[in-house]
XYZ file of C-alpha atoms in Angstrom:
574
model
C -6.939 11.577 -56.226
C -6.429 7.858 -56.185
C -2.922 7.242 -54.191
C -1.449 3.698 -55.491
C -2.103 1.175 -52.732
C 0.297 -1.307 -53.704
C -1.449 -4.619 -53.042
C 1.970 -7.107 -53.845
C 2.483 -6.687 -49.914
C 0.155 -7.297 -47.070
C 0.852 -8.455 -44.046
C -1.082 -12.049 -42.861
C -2.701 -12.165 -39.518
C -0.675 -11.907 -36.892
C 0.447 -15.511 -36.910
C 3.080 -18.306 -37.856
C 4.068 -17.244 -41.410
C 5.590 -18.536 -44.691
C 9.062 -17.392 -44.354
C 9.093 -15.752 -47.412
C 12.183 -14.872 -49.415
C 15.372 -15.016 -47.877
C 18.700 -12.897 -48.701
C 19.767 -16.916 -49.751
C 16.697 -15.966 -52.377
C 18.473 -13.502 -54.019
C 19.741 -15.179 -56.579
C 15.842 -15.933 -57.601
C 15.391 -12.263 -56.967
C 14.924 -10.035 -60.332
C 16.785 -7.598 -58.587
C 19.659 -6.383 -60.785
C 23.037 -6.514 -61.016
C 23.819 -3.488 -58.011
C 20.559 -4.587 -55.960
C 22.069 -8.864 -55.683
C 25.421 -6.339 -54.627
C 23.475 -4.616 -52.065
C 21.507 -7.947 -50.462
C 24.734 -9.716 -50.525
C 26.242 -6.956 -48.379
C 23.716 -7.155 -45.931
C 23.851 -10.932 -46.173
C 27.605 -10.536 -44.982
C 27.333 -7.868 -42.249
C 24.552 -10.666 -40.800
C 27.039 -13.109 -40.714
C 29.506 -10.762 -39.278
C 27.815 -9.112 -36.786
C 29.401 -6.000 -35.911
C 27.444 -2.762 -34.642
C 23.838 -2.466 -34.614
C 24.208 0.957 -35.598
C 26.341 0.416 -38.306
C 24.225 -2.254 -39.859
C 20.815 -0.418 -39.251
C 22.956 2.441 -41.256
C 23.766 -0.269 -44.391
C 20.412 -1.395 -44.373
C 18.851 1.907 -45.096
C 21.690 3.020 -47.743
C 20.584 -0.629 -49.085
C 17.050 0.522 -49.291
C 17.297 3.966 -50.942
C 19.376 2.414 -53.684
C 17.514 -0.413 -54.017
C 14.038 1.701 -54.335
C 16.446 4.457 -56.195
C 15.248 6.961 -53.878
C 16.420 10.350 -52.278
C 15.622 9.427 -48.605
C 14.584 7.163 -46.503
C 13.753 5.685 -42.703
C 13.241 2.656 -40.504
C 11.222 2.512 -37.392
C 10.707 0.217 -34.634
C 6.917 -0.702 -33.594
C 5.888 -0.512 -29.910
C 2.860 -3.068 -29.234
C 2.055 -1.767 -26.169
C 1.528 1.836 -27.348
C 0.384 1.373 -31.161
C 3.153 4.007 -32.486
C 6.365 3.310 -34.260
C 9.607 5.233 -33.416
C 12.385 6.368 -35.343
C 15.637 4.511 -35.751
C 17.621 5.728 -38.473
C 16.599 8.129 -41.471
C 18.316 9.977 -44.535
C 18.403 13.620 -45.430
C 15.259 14.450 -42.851
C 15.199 18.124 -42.352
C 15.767 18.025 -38.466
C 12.724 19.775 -37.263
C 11.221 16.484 -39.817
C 13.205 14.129 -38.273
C 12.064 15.520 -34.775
C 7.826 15.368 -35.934
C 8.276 12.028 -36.962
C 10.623 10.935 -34.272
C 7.355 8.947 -32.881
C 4.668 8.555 -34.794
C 1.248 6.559 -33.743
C -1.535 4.304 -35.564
C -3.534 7.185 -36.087
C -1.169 9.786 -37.334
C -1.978 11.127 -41.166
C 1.464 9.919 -42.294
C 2.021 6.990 -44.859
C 4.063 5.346 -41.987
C 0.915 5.887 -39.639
C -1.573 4.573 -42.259
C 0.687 1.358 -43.027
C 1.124 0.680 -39.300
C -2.666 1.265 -38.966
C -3.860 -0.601 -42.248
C -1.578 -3.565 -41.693
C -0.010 -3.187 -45.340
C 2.263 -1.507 -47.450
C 1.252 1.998 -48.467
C 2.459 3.552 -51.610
C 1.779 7.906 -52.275
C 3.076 8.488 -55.847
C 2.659 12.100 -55.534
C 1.998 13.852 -51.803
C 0.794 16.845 -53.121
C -2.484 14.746 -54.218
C -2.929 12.842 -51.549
C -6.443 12.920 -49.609
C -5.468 11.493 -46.075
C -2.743 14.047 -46.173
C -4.422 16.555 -46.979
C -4.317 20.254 -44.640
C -2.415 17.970 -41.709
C 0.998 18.461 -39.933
C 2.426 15.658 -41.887
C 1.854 17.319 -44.932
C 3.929 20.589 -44.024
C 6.669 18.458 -42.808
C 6.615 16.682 -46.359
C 6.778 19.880 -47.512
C 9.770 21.082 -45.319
C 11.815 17.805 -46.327
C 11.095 18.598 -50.355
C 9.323 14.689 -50.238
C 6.771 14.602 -53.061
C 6.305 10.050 -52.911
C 6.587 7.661 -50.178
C 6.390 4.012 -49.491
C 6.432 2.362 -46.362
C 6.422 -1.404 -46.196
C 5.707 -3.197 -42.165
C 8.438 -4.962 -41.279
C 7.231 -8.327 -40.530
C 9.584 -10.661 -38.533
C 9.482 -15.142 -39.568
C 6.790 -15.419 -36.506
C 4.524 -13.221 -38.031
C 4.701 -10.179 -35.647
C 5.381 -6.267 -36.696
C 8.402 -5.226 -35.433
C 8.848 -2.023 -37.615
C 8.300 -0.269 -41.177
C 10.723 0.769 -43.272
C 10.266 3.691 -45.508
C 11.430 5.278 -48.659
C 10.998 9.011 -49.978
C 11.528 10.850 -53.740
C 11.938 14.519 -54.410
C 9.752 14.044 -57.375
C 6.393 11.862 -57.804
C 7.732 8.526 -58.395
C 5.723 5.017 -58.778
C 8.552 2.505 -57.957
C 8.749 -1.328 -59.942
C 7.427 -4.143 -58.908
C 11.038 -5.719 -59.207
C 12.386 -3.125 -57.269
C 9.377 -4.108 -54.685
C 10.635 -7.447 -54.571
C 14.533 -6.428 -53.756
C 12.961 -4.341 -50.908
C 10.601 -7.580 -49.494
C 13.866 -9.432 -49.813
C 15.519 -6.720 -47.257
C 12.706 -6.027 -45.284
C 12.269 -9.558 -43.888
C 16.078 -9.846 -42.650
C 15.476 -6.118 -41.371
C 12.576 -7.582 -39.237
C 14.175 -10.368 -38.177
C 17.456 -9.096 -37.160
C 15.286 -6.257 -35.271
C 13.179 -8.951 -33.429
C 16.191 -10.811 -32.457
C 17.787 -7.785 -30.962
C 14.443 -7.230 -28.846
C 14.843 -10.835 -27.845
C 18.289 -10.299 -27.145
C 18.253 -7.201 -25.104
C 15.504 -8.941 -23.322
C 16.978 -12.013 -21.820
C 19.766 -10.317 -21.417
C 17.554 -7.785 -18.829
C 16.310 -10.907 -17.720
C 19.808 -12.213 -16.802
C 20.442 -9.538 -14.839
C 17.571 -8.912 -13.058
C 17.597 -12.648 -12.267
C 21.309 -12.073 -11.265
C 20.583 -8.943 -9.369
C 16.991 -10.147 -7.297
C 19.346 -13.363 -6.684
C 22.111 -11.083 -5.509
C 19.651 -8.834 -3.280
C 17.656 -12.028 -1.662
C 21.225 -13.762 -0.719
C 22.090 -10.291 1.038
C 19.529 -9.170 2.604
C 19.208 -9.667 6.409
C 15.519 -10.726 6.184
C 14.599 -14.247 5.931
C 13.889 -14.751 2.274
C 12.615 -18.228 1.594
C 10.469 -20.072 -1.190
C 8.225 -23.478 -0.137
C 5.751 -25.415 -2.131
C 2.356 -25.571 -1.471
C 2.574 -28.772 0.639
C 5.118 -26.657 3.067
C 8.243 -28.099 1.899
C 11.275 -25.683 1.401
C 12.752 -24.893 -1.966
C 15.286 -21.875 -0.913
C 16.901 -20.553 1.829
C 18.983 -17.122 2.032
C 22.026 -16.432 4.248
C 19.347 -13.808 6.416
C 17.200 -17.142 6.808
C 20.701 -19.099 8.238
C 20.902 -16.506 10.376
C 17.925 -15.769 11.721
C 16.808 -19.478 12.519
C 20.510 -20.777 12.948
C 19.731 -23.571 9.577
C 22.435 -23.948 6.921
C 20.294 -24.133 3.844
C 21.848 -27.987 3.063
C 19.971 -28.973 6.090
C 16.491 -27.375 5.203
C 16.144 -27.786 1.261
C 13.251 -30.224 1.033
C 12.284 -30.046 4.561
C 8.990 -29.374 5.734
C 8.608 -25.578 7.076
C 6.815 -26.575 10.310
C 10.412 -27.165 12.021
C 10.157 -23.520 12.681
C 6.601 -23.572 14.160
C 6.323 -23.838 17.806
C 3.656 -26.815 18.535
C 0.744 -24.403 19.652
C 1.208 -22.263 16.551
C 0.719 -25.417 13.844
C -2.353 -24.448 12.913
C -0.382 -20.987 11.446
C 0.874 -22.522 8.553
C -2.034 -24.307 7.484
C -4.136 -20.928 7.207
C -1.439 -19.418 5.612
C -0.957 -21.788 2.667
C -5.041 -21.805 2.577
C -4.461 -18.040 1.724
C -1.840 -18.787 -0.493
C -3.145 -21.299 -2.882
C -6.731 -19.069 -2.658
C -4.553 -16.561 -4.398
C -4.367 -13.904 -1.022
C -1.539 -12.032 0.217
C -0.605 -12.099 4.130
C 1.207 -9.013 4.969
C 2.896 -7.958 8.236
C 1.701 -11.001 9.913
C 3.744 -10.870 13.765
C 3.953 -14.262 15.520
C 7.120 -16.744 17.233
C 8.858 -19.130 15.190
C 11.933 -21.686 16.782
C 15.315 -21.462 16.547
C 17.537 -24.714 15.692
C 19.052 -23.859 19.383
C 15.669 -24.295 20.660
C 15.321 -20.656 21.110
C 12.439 -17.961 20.156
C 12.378 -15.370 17.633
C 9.580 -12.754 17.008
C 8.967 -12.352 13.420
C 6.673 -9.972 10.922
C 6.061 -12.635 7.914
C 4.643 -11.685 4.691
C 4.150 -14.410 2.379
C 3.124 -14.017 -1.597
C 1.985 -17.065 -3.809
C 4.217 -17.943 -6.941
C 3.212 -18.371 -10.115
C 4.181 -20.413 -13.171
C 4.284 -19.292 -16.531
C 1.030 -20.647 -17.185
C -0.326 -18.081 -14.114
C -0.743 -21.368 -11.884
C 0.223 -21.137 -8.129
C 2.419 -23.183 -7.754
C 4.004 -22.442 -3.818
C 5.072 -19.835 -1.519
C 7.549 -17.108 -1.008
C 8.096 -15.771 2.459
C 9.726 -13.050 4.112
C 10.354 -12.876 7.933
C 11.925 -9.807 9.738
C 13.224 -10.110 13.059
C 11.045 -8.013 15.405
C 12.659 -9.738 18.662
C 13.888 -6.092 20.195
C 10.941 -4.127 18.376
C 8.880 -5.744 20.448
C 10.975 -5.684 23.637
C 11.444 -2.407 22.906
C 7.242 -2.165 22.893
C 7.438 -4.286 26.406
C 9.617 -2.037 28.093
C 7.742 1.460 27.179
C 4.280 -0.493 28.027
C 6.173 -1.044 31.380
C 6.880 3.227 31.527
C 3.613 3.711 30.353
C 2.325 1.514 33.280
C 4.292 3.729 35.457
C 3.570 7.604 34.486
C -0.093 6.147 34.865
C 0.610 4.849 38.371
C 2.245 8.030 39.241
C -1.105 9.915 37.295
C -3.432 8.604 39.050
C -1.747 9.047 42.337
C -1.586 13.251 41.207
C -5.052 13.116 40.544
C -6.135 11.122 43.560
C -4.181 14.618 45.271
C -5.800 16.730 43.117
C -9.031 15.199 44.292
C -8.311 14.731 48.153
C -10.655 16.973 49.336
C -13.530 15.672 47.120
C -12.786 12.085 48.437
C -12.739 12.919 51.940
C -15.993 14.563 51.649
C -17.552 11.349 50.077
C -16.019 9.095 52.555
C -16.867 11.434 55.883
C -20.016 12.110 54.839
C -21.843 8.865 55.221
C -19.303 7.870 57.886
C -20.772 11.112 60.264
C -24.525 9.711 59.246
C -23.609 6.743 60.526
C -22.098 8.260 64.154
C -25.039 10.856 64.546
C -28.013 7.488 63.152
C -26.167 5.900 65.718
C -26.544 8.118 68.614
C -30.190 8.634 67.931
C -30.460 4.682 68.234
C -28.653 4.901 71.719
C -31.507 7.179 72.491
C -34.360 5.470 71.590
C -33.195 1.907 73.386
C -32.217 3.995 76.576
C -35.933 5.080 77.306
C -37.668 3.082 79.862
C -39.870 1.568 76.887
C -37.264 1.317 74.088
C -38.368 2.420 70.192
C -37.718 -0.812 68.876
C -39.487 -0.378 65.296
C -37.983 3.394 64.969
C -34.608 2.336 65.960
C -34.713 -1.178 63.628
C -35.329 1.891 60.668
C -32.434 3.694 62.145
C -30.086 0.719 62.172
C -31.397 -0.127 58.441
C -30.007 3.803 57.767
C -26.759 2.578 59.559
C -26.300 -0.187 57.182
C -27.162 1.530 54.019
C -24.631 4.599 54.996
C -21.705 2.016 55.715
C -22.508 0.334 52.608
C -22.102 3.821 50.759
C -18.575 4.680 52.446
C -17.495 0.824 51.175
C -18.444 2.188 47.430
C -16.592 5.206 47.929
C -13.411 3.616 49.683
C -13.430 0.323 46.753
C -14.163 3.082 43.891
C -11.197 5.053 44.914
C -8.868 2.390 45.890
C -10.116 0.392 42.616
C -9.284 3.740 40.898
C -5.593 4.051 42.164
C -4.213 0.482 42.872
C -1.639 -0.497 40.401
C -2.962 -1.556 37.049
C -2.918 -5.407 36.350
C -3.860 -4.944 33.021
C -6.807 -7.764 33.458
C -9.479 -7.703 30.882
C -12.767 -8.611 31.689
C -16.165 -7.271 30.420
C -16.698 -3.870 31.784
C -20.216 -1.798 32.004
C -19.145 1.471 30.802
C -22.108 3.449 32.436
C -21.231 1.902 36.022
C -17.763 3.108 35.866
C -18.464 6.295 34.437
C -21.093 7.043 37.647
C -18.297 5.659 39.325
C -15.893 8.570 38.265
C -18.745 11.462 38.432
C -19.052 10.041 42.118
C -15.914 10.848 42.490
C -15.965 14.413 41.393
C -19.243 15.722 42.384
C -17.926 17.560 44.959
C -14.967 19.137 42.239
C -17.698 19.831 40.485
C -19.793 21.538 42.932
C -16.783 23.881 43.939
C -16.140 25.286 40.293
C -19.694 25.449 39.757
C -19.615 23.185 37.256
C -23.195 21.512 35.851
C -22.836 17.927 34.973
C -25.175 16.500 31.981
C -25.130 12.914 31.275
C -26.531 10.885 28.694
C -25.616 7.571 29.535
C -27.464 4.883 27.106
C -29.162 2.109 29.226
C -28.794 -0.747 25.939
C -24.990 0.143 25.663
C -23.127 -3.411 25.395
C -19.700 -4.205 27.548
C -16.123 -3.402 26.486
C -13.178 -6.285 27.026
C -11.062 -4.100 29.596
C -8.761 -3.369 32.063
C -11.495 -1.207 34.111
C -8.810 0.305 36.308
C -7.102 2.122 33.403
C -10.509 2.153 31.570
C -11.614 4.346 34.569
C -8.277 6.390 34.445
C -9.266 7.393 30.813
C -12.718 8.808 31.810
C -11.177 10.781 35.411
C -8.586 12.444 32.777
C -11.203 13.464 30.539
C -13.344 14.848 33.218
C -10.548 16.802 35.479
C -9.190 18.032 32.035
C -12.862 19.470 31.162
C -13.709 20.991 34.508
C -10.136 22.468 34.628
C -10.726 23.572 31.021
C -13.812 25.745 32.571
C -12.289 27.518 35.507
C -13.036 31.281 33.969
C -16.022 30.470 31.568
C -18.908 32.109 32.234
C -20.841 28.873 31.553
C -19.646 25.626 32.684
C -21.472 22.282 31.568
C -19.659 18.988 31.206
C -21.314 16.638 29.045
C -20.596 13.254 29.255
C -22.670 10.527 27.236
C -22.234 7.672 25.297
C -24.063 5.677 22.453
C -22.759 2.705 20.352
C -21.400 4.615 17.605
C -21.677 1.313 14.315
C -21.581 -1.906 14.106
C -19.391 -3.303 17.216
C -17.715 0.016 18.437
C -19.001 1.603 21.842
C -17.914 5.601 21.857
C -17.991 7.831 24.820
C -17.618 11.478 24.436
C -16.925 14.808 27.468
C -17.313 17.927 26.235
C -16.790 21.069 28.132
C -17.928 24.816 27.404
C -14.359 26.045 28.231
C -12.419 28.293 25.672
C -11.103 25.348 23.294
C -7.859 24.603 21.877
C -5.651 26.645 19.629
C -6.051 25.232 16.245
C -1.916 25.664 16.081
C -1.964 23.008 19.366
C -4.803 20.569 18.033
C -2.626 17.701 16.472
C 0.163 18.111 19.518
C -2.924 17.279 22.236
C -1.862 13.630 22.182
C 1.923 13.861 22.726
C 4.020 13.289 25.372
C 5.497 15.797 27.325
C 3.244 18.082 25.371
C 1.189 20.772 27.873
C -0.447 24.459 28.122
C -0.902 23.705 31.600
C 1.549 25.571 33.921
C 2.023 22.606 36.559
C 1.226 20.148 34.152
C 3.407 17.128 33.034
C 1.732 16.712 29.619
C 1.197 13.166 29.928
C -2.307 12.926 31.130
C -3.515 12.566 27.532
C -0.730 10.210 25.994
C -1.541 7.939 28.810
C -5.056 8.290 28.250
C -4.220 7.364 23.777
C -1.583 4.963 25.012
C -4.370 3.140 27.295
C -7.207 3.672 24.405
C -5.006 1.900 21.889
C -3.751 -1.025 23.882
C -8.072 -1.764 23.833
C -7.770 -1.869 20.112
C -9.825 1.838 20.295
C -9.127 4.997 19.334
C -9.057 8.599 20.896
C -9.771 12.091 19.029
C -10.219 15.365 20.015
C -12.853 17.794 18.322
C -12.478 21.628 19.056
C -13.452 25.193 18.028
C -11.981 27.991 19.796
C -14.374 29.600 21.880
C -17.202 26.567 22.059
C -14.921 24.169 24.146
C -13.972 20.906 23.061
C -15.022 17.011 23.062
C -12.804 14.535 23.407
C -13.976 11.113 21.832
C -12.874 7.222 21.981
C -14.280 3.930 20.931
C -13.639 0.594 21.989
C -14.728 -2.715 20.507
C -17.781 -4.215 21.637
C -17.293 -7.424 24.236
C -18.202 -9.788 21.572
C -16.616 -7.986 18.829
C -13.001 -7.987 20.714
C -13.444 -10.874 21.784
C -13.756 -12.241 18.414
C -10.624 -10.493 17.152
C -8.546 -12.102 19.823
């Protein structure tokens, strides 16, 4: 069957039209007697204004008499998802009304295949129509008693689609070309009074989010202020007057490095340099200058602006006041420094015995080496060769017991937090120095694998060492009633700039319900413990820019794990 595709109406390209007729046109427009009537009404309610709904209502009783048809619709297209929705229709079964409430570019309707062919689409009859035929549309053609349709695109002065406008017979019906131009005649003033209520509603949302972002950035107690690219201040908010102590008549137009402390210039130039490149700078902490002459600690994150034209054009900044976050930070870094003093004090208790063994050790050598040299130079001829090898023995014995005594008092003096470079294998020896006797009276076996090519960590190696002594009393303590007791220690450089040291034990592992609570304070399983050997130890991990995990499987033991940055790599970041 050959459906009448009526070719008086196609829409151009989508771009600057004639304007076509006009309801002015009308009386130009073959239109009869009732149809001038019905464009003059329109032509009036225009003028008017009124309701939209009450004018979208006219318009379509203006088109079904003007087409003298049964039904009809208009619809509203949606660019951004290719389908037109529903805005007013006449005598639509509901459950009709409802299947064509939105209808898309693809949809076997006459509305679908005018959106989707650009033109207007005319069915004489529906019951012979091929693209209808066996769809959905058809049975709801069918459930409205609709045997023709035409549906013309609403096409707006500036050439876009803005909607389609529809008309529907009981009976097959091929509607007059005069008739066709009546409903041209309506459909451009439908378009155009339905593009210039888009436009409308939109500045008006524009308005007020204009009005309400203005209202919100005057309010807020951050710092929210816009600067060109040169540095030079175009707004200031009432949470910028109060934060830096400026009345915004005093820093419109003023360059923004009147906040920037003299060593932290250089600030400002990388961030426009990021700016203008198009980059973000988020959550970036630093000190700006108060017009008293005070300091502030701010988080800035600064976005570039853009023109219309997508052009950056300058800057818009935000700065929070982190002054008591971070003296907040100070003063728990100060109780962290503390509980580790008073840590390492427990476990230089816990480890008394062990210590006292390593210091008398080499301290009896030396009285017993140096008995046997008395000896030797009492005889009538004195040993001199034998006793200059005993001597040699002295020497080497007192220079063990200095080790022992600097290891231990390095271990426990109070922390300066100094960073330096620090060879990670010497200080771990240092600590399993320390505990070999511990470890010999819980029959625990020690296995290290220590890499000799392992680069330095930037440190403090006092609380570096504190770290590795945790790890280690926590593991042999972990093993008191295995049946097998090995404490592995090693370490390897674990990527690209990250040393990681690992101490695994064979003990009976951690209850999967306790794994993530390890790390907190106060948090034990221990019944003398305090539960802050391990925060200490993240605490101390994380102040190196590192990290500290624990790996465990109930019944295999556990390893505990951290990496630290590489000497040259933290020093780099710094």
């Amino acid at each position: 069957m050959h459906e009448n595709l009526n070719q008086d109406y196609r829409r151009p390209a989508r771009t600057a039209l004639d304007p076509g007729p006009t309801i002015a046109d009308s009386e130009r427009v073959d239109a009869g007697p009732d149809g001038i009537l019905r464009l003059q009404e329109i032509s009036t309610l225009l003028i008017q204004g009124g309701g939209l709904d009450s004018f979208y209502e006219r318009l379509l009783d203006a088109a079904v008499d003007l087409m003298s048809a049964d039904m009809g619709s208009i619809q509203t297209f949606h660019p951004e998802l290719d389908e037109l929705r529903l805005l007013a229709c006449r005598k639509f079964h509901p459950e009709s009304a409802a299947f064509w409430e939105r209808v898309h570019l693809d949809s076997a309707s006459v509305c679908g295949k005018a959106l989707s062919e650009e033109r207007r689409i005319v069915v004489p009859d529906t019951e012979t129509c091929d693209f209808m035929a066996g769809t959905s549309d058809l049975d709801e053609i069918r459930r409205s008693n609709i045997r023709a349709v035409q549906s013309t695109p609403l096409v707006s002065r500036s050439g876009r689609l803005v909607g389609m406008i529809s008309t529907h017979w009981h009976e097959p019906h091929q509607p007059t070309e005069r008739e066709f131009r009546s409903l041209d005649v309506l459909a451009r003033q439908a378009a155009d009074l339905i593009e210039n209520t888009e436009v409308e509603a939109t500045l008006r949302e524009s308005e007020q989010q204009s009005r309400w972002l203005a209202s919100v950035t005057e309010s807020s107690d951050d710092a929210i202020i816009s600067k060109t690219l040169d540095g030079r201040i175009m707004s200031w908010n009432q949470g910028a007057q109060r934060l830096f102590g400026y009345p915004a008549e005093e820093m419109i137009g003023i360059p923004i490095t009147i906040l920037i402390p003299p060593d932290r210039q250089n600030e400002e130039r990388m961030i426009l340099e990021k700016v203008a490149g198009g980059e973000r700078v988020d959550h970036y902490e630093t000190v700006r200058r108060r017009k008293d002459g005070g300091s502030v600690a701010i988080s800035l994150t600064v976005s570039p602006v853009k023109n219309i034209e997508g052009r950056i054009i300058g800057a818009s900044k935000i700065a929070r006041d982190i002054t008591e976050r971070k003296q907040a930070e100070a003063r728990e870094n100060a109780l962290i420094t503390q509980l580790a003093q008073m840590n390492r004090i427990a476990t230089a208790g816990e480890l008394s015995a062990s210590i006292a063994h390593e210091v008398n050790q080499p301290i009896v050598g030396v009285v017993l080496m140096a008995s046997a040299a008395s000896l030797l130079l009492s005889r009538d001829v004195p040993d001199i060769p034998k006793t200059r090898d005993i001597l040699a023995d002295i020497v080497d014995a007192a220079h063990h017991a200095s080790e022992v005594v600097a290891g231990v008092q390095a271990m426990f003096k109070k922390s300066t937090d100094n960073r330096l470079p620090v060879d990670l294998k010497k200080l771990i020896l240092s600590v399993l120095q320390i505990v070999r006797i511990e470890c010999e009276r819980n029959g625990v076996e020690v296995q290290a694998d220590l890499a000799d090519e392992l680069p330095d960590v930037v440190g403090d190696s006092v609380q570096l060492q504190q770290v590795v002594l945790n790890l280690v009393m926590n593991a042999i303590e972990a093993m008191h009633s295995a049946p097998s007791r090995i404490l592995r220690i090693e370490t390897r450089q674990d990527g690209p700039g990250m040393v990681r040291v690992s101490v695994g034990d064979t003990g009976a592992g951690i209850d999967p319900s306790n794994a993530g609570r390890v790390f907190e304070r106060l948090f034990t399983t221990k019944s003398q413990g305090m539960g802050m050997g391990l925060a200490i130890c993240r605490s101390i991990i994380q102040s190196h820019d590192g990290r500290i995990w624990v790996a465990s499987a109930p019944g295999n033991g556990s390893v505990f794990h951290f990496e630290l940055p590489a000497a040259c790599t933290a020093q780099r970041s710094r």
